[in-house]
GROMACS .gro file of C-alpha atoms in nm:
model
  434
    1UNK     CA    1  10.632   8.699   9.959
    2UNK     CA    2  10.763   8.881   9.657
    3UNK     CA    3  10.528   8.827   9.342
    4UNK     CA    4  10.620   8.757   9.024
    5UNK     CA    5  10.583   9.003   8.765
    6UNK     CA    6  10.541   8.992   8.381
    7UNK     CA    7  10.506   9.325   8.237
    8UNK     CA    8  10.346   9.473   7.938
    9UNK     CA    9  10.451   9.797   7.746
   10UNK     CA   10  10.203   9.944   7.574
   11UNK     CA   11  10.308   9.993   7.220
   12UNK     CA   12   9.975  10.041   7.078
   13UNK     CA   13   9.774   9.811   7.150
   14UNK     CA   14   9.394   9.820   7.218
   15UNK     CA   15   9.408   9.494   7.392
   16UNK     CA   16   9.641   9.529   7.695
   17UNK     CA   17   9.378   9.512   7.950
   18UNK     CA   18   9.282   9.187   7.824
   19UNK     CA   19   9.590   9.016   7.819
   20UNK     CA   20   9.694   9.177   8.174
   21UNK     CA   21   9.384   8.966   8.277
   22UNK     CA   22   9.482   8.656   8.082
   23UNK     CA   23   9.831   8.649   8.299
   24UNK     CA   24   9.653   8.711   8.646
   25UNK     CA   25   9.428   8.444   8.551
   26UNK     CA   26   9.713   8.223   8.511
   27UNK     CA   27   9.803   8.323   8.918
   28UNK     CA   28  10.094   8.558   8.775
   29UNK     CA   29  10.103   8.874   8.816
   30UNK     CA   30  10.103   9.148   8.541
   31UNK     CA   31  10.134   9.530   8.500
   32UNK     CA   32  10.096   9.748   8.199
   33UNK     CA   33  10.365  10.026   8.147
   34UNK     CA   34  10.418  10.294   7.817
   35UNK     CA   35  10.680  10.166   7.564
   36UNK     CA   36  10.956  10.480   7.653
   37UNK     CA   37  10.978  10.331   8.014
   38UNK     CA   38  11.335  10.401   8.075
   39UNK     CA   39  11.596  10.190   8.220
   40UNK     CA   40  11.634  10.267   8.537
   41UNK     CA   41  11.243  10.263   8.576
   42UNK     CA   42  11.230   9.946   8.459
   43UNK     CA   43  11.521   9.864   8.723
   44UNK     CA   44  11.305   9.990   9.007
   45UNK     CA   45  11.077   9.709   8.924
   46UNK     CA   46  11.086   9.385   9.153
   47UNK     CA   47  11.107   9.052   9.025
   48UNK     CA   48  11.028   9.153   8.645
   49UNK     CA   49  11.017   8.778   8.487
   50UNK     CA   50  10.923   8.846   8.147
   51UNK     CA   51  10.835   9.144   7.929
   52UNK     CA   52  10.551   9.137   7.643
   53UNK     CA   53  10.596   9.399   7.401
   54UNK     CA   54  10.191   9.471   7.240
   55UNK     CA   55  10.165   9.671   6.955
   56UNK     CA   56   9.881   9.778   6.740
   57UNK     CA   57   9.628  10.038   6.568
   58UNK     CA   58   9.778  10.308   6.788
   59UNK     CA   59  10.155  10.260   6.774
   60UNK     CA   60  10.228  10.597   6.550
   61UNK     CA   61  10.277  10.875   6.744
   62UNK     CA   62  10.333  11.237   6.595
   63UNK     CA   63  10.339  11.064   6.222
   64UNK     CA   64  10.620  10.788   6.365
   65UNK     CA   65  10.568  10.441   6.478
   66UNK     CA   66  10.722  10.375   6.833
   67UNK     CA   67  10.929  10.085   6.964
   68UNK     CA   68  11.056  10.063   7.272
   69UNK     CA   69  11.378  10.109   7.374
   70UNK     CA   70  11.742   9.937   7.346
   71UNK     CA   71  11.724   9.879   7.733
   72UNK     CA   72  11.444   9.660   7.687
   73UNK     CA   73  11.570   9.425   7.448
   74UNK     CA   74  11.902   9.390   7.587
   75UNK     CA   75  11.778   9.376   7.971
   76UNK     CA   76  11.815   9.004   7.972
   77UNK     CA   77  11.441   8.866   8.043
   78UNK     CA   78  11.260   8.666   7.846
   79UNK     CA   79  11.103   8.895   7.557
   80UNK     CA   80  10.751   8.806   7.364
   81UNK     CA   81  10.654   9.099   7.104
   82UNK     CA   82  10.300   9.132   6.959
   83UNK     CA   83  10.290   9.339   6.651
   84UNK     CA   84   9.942   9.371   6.485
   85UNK     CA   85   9.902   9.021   6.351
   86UNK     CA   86  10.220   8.825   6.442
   87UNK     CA   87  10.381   8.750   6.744
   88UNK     CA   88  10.726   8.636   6.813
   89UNK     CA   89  10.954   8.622   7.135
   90UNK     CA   90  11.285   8.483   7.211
   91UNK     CA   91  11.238   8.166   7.146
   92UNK     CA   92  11.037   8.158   6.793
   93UNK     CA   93  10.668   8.134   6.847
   94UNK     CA   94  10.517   8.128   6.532
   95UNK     CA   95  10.269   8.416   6.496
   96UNK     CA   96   9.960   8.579   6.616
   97UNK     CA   97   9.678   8.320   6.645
   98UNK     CA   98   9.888   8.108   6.876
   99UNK     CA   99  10.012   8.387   7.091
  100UNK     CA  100   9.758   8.334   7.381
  101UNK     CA  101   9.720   7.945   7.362
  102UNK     CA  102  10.114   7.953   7.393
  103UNK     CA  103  10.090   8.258   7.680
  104UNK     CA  104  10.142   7.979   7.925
  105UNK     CA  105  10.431   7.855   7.781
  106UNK     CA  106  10.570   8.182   7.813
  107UNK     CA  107  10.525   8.298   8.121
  108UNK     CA  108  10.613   7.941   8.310
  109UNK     CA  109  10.829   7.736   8.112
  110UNK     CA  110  11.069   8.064   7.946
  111UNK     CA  111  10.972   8.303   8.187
  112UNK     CA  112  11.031   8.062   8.476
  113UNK     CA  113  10.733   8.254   8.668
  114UNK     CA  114  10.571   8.128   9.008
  115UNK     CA  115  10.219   8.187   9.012
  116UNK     CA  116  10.185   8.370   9.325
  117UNK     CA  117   9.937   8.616   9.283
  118UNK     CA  118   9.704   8.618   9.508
  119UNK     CA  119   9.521   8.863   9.753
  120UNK     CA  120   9.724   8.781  10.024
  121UNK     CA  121  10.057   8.850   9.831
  122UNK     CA  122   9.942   9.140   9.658
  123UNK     CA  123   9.892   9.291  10.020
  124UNK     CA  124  10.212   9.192  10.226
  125UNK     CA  125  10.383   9.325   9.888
  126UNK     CA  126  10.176   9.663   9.889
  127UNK     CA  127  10.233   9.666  10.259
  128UNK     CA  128  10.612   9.747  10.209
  129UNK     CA  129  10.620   9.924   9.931
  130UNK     CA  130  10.370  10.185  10.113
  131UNK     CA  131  10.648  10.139  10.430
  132UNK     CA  132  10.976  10.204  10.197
  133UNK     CA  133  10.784  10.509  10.008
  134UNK     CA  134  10.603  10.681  10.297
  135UNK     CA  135  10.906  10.615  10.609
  136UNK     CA  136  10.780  10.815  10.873
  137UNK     CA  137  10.548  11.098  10.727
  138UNK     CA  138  10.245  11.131  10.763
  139UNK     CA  139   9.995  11.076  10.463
  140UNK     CA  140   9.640  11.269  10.395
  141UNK     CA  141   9.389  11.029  10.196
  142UNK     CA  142   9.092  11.127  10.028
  143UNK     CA  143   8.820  10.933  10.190
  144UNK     CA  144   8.514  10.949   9.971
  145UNK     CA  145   8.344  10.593  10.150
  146UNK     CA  146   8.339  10.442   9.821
  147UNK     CA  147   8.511  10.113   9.778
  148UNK     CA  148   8.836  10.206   9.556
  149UNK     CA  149   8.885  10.462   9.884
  150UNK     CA  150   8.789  10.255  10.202
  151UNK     CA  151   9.011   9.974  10.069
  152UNK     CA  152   9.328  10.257  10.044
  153UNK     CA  153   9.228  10.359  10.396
  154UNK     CA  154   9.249   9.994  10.497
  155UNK     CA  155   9.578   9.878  10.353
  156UNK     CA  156   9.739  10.208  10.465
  157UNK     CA  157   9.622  10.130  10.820
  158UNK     CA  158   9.757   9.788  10.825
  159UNK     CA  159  10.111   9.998  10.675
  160UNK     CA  160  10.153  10.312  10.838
  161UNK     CA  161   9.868  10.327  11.113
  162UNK     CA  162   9.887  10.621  11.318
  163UNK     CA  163  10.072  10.836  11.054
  164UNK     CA  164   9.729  10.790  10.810
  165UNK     CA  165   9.510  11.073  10.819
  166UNK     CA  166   9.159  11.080  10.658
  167UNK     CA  167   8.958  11.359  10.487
  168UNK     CA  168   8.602  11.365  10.359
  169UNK     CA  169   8.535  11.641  10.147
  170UNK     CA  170   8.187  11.730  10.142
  171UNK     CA  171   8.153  11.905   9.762
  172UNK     CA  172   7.769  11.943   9.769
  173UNK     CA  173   7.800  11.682   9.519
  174UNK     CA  174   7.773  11.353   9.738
  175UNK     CA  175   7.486  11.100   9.721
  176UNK     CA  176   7.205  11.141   9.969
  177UNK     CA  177   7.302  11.027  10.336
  178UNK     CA  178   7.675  10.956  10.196
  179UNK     CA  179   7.910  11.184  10.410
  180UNK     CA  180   7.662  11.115  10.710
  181UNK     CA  181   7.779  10.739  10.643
  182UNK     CA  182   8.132  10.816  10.616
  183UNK     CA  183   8.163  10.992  10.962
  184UNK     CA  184   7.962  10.733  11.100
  185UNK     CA  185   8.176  10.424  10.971
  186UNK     CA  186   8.523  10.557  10.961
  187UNK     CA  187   8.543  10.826  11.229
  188UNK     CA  188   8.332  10.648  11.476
  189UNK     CA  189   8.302  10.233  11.425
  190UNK     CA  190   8.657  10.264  11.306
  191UNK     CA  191   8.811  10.477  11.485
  192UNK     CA  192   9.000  10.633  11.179
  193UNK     CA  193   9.186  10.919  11.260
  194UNK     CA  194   8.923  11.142  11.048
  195UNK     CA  195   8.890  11.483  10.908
  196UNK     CA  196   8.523  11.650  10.837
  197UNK     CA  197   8.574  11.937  10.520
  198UNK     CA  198   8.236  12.096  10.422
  199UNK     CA  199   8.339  12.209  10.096
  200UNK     CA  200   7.947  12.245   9.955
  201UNK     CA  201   7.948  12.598   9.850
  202UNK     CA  202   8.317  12.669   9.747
  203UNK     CA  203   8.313  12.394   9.468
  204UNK     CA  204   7.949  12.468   9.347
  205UNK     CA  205   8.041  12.844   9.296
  206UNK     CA  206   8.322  12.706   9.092
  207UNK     CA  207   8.142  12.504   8.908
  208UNK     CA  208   7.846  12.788   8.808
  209UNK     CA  209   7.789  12.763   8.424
  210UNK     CA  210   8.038  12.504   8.384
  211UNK     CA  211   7.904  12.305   8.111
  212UNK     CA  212   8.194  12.079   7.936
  213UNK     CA  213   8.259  11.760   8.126
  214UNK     CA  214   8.631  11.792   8.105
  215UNK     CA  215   8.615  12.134   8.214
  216UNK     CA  216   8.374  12.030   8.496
  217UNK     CA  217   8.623  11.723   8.602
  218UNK     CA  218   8.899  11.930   8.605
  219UNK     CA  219   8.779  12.204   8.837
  220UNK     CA  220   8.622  11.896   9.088
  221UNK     CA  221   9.005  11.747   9.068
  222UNK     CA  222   9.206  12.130   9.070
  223UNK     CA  223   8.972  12.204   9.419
  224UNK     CA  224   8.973  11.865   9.570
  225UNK     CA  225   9.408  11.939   9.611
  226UNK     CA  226   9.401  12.286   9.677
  227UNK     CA  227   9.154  12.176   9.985
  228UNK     CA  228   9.380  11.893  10.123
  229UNK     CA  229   9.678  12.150  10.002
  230UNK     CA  230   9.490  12.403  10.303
  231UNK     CA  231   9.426  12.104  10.545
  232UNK     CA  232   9.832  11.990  10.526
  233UNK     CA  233   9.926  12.355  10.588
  234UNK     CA  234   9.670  12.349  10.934
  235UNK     CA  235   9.813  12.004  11.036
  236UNK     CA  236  10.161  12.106  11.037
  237UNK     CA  237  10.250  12.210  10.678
  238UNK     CA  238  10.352  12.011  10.387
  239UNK     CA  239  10.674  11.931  10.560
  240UNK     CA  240  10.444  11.724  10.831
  241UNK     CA  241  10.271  11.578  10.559
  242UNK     CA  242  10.421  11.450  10.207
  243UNK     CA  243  10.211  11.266  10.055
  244UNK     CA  244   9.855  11.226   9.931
  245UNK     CA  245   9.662  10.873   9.884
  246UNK     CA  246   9.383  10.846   9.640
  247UNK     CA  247   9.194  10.529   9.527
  248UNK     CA  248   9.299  10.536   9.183
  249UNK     CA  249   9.209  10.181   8.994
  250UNK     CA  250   9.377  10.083   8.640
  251UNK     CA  251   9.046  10.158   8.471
  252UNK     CA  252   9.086  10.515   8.562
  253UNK     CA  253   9.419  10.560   8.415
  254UNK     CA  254   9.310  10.378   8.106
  255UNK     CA  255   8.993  10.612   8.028
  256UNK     CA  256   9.217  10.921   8.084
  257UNK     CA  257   9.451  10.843   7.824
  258UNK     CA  258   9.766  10.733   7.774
  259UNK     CA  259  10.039  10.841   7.497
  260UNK     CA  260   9.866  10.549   7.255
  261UNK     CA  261   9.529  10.583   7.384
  262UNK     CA  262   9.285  10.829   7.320
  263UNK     CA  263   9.122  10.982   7.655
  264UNK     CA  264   8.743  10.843   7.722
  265UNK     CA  265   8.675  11.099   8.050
  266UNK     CA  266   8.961  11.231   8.258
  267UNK     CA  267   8.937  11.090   8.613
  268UNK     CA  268   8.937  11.377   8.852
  269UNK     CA  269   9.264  11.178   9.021
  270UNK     CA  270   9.421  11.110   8.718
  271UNK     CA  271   9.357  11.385   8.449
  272UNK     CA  272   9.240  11.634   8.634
  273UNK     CA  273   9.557  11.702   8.899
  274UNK     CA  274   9.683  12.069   8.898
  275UNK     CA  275  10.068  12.043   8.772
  276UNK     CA  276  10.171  12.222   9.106
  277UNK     CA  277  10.048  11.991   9.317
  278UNK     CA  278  10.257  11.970   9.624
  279UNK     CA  279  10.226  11.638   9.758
  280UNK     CA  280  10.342  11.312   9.595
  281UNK     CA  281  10.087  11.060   9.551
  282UNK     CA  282  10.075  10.739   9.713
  283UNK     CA  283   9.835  10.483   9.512
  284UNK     CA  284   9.851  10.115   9.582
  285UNK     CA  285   9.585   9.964   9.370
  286UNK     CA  286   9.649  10.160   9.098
  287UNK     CA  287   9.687   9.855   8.922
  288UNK     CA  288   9.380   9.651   8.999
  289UNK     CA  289   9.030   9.596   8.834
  290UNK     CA  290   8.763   9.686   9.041
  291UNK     CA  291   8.713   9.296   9.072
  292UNK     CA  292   8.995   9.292   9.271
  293UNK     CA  293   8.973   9.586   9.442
  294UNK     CA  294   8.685   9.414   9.600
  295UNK     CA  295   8.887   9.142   9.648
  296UNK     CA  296   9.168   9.305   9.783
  297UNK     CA  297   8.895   9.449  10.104
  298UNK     CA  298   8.780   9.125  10.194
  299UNK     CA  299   9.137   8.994  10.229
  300UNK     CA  300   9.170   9.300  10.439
  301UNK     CA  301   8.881   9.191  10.671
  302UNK     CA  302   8.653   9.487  10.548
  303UNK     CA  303   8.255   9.363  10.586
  304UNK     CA  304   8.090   9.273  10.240
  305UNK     CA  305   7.860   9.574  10.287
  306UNK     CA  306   8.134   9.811  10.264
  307UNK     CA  307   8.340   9.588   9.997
  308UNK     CA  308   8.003   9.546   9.783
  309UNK     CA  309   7.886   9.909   9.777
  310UNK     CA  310   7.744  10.103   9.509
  311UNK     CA  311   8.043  10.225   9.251
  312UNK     CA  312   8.058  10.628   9.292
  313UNK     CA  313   8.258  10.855   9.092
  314UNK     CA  314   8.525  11.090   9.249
  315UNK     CA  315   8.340  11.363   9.107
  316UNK     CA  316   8.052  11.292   9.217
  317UNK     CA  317   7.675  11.366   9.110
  318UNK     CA  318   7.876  11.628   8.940
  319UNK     CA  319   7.847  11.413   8.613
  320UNK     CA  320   7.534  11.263   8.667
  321UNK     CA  321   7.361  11.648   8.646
  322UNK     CA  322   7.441  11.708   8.304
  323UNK     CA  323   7.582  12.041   8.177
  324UNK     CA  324   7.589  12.332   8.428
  325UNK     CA  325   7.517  12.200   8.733
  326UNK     CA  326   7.204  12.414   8.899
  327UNK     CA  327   7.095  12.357   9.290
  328UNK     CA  328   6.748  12.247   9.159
  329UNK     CA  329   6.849  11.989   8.933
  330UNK     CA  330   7.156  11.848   9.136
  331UNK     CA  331   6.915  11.783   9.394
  332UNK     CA  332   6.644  11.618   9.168
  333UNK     CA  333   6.943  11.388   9.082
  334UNK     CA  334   7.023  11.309   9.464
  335UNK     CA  335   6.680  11.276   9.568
  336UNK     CA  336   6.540  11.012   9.269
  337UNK     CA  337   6.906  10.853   9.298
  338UNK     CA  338   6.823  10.759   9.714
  339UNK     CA  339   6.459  10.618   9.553
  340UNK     CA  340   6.653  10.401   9.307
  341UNK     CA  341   6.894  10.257   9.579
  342UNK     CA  342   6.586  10.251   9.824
  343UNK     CA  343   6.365  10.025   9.558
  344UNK     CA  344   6.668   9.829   9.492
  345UNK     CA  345   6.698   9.717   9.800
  346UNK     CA  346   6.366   9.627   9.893
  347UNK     CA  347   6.344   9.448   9.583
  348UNK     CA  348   6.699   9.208   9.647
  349UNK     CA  349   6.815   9.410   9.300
  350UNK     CA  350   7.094   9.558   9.495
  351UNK     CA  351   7.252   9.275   9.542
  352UNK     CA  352   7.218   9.162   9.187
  353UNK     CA  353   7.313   9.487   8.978
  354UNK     CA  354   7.660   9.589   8.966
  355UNK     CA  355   7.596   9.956   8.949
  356UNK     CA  356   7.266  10.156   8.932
  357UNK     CA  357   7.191  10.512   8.960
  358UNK     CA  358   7.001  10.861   8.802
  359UNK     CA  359   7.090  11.128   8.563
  360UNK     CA  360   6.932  11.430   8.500
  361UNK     CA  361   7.021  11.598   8.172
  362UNK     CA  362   7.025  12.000   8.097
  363UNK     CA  363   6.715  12.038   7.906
  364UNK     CA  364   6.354  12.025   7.999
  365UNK     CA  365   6.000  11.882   7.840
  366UNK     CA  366   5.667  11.939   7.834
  367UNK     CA  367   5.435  11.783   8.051
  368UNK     CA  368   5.102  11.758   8.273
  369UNK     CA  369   5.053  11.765   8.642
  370UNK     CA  370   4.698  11.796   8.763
  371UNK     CA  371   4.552  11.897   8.408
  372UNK     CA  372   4.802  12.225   8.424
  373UNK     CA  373   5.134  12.175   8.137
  374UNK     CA  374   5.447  12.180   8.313
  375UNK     CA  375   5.783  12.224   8.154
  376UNK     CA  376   6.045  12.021   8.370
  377UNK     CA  377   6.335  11.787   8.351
  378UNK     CA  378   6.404  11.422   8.253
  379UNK     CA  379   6.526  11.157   8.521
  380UNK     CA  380   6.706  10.866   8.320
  381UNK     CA  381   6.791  10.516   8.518
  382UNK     CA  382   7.122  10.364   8.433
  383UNK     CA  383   7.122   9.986   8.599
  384UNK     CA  384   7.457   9.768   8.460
  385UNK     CA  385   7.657   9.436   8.525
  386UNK     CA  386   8.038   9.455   8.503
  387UNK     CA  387   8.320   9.301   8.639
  388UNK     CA  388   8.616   9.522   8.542
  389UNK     CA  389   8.447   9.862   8.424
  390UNK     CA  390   8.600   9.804   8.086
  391UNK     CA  391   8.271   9.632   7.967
  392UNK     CA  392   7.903   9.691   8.061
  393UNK     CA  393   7.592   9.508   7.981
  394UNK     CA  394   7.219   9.592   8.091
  395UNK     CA  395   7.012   9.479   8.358
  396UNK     CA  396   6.665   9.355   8.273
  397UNK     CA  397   6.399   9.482   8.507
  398UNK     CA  398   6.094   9.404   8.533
  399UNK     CA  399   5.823   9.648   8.419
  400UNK     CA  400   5.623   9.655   8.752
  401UNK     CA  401   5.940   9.744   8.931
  402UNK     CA  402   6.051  10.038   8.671
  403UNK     CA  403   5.670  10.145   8.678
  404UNK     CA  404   5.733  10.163   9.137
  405UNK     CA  405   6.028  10.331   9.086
  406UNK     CA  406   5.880  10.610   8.801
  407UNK     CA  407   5.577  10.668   8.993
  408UNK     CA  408   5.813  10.724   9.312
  409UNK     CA  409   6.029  10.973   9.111
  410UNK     CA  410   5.744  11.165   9.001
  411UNK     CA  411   5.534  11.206   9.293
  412UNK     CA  412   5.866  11.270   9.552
  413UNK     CA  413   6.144  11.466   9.324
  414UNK     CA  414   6.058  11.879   9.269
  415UNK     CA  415   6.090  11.970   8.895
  416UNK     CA  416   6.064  11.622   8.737
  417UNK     CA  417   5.802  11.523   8.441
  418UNK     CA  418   5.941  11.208   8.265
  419UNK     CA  419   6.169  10.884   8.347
  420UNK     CA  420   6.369  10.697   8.093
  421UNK     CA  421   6.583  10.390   8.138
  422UNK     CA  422   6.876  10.361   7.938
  423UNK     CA  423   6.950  10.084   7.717
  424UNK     CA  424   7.300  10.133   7.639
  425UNK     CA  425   7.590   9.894   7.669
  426UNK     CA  426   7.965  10.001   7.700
  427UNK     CA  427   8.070   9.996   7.423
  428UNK     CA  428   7.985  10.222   7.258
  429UNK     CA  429   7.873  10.395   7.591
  430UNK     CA  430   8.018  10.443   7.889
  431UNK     CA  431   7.904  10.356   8.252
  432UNK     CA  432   7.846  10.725   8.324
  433UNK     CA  433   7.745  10.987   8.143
  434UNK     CA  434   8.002  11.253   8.128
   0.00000   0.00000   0.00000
């Protein structure tokens, strides 16, 4: 069943996110697209309902505010523009402080919209749009065994089946046990038509004395194509295989920037893409929190273990080792990360802590180990609630279970004197630390 759409162009605003939310929550729903989408983008577009048009702090571009185009105004749905502190559409609502409690006016009673957004929707409809982009080539997805990943693999099985082909890229920078658990799940309990790549030593040599996080990102993203780029050309060559999947979410595209927002981090599958690229990508929940992308596995039948995982970066422990990533401390960061999870588990906190794992920064302090000074590095905990990744708070634990964990991390993980927890919420931090 085809959903209903109301989409929002960006012109500016800081709030987007927030009222793409508002609309699903209303059972509608909602995608956010830059204010110079043309026309015949816009015509590619099913069942388009209404347009919003947010602006804000950010609508000047190159010294000139931005609008969006003729097109827009003179495609024929229902129109509702948000300028900085008034809002009018259409049909004359008054100005900025009613705009939301009148959003369901809008969107149902001018907009005429059907809320029919659900899980089940959202599939069939990803379903055959992956079916009318795809036909009959084959597609190469990066399977990392995270959840943004395992729920691509899942909905492109349930498309294309046998045309699907998986690839785990080992790039020395997985968790501990993590592309063990990947084989095991997908290649064997699955049966997923899957690819092994030990990349360990080719992306670490790449990555010697890298120290800027964008810099760092960008090599990760640059080697994770040219290795699937390699892998097409053994399976047949890029005229066997067309496309790429990736499990890109909307909170990735957001923190790499867009023409009116600033970039956060570049996401290795967003930002950090080499511009030669030859495969076209295919990325159905590109438009979904990571609520939903949760959401979106169970309606897909995946188990809650694999739906409820631990979040994990696409590049890896590569930003949780801080700086130039060294052997010594990339390892102290996958060793006292595999305590964390470990103590978290036995302790029910796993189940209770949206995302928790180690960092080990690029500088050492002093210390003593068996009355001799030592001079070794810093482990800090990170343990936060979220439900979108836009916003983080802080888990409280309690002290006898940090003091388990930091006695743990000190006796078992080489080159290690001190543990800190952080206390930072996003904003003003992020989630991760690079």
């Amino acid at each position: 069943m085809k959903q209903d759409m109301i989409i929002i162009l960006d012109l500016g605003s800081t709030e987007n996110t927030t009222l793409a939310r508002e609309i699903r929550a209303l059972g509608v729903y909602s995608e956010i697209y830059p204010h110079d989408i043309t026309a015949s983008e816009l015509k590619t577009l099913s069942n388009v309902k209404g347009i919003i048009i947010y602006g804000g702090p950010n609508n000047i571009i190159d010294g000139e505010p931005i609008d969006a185009g003729k097109h827009i105004y003179e495609s024929g749905c229902p129109i509702m523009t948000i300028a900085h502190s008034r809002v009018k559409c259409n049909n004359e609502y008054p100005d900025w402080e009613t705009a939301f409690p009148h959003l369901k006016d809008f969107v149902f009673d001018i907009c005429k919209a059907t809320a029919n957004w659900n899980m089940k929707n959202f599939v069939d409809d990803q379903v055959e749009l992956i079916r009318r982009q795809v036909g009959d080539k084959k597609v190469l997805l990066a399977l990392s065994g995270g959840v943004d990943s395992s729920v691509v693999a899942a909905l492109l099985i349930k498309a294309i089946g046998s045309q699907l082909v998986c690839v785990h890229v080992n790039n020395g920078l997985m968790r501990k046990g993590e592309s063990e658990y990947v084989v095991d799940v997908f290649g064997k309990q699955l049966d997923t038509n899957l690819i092994y790549v030990d990349a360990t030593e080719r992306v670490l040599t790449k990555l010697e004395r890298i120290a800027d996080p964008e810099e760092k990102r960008k090599i990760i993203g640059i080697e994770f194509i040219r290795i699937f780029e390699e892998g097409a050309r053994r399976l047949g060559g890029t005229n066997a295989i067309s496309f790429l999947a990736q499990g890109t979410i909307y909170p990735d595209i957001v923190e790499s920037g867009t023409k009116t927002v600033k970039v956060v981090k570049s996401h290795h599958n967003v930002g950090g893409l080499p511009d030669d690229m030859q495969f076209a990508l295919v990325e159905p929940i590109r438009q979904l929190f990571k609520d939903e992308v949760r959401a979106c596995g169970l309606e897909l039948g995946l188990s809650n273990e694999m739906v409820f995982r631990q979040p994990f970066p696409g590049p890896g422990l590569g930003v949780r080792c801080l700086g130039a990533i060294t052997r010594e401390r990339l390892e102290a960061v996958r060793e006292s990360d595999a305590i964390l999870r470990e103590e978290f588990k036995q302790t029910g906190l796993d189940k209770k802590v949206w995302q928790y794992f180690t960092v080990v920064p690029d500088f050492k302090s002093v210390g003593v180990r068996n009355y001799i000074r030592t001079y070794e590095y810093t482990v800090i905990i990170r343990a936060v609630n979220s439900i979108d990744t836009m916003t983080a708070t802080i888990e409280e634990i309690e002290w006898p279970i940090l003091q388990k964990i930091t006695a743990r991390i000190l006796a078992e993980v080489k080159n290690v004197n001190r543990v800190c927890y952080d206390l930072s919420p996003k904003p003003v931090s992020t989630i991760e630390w690079e």
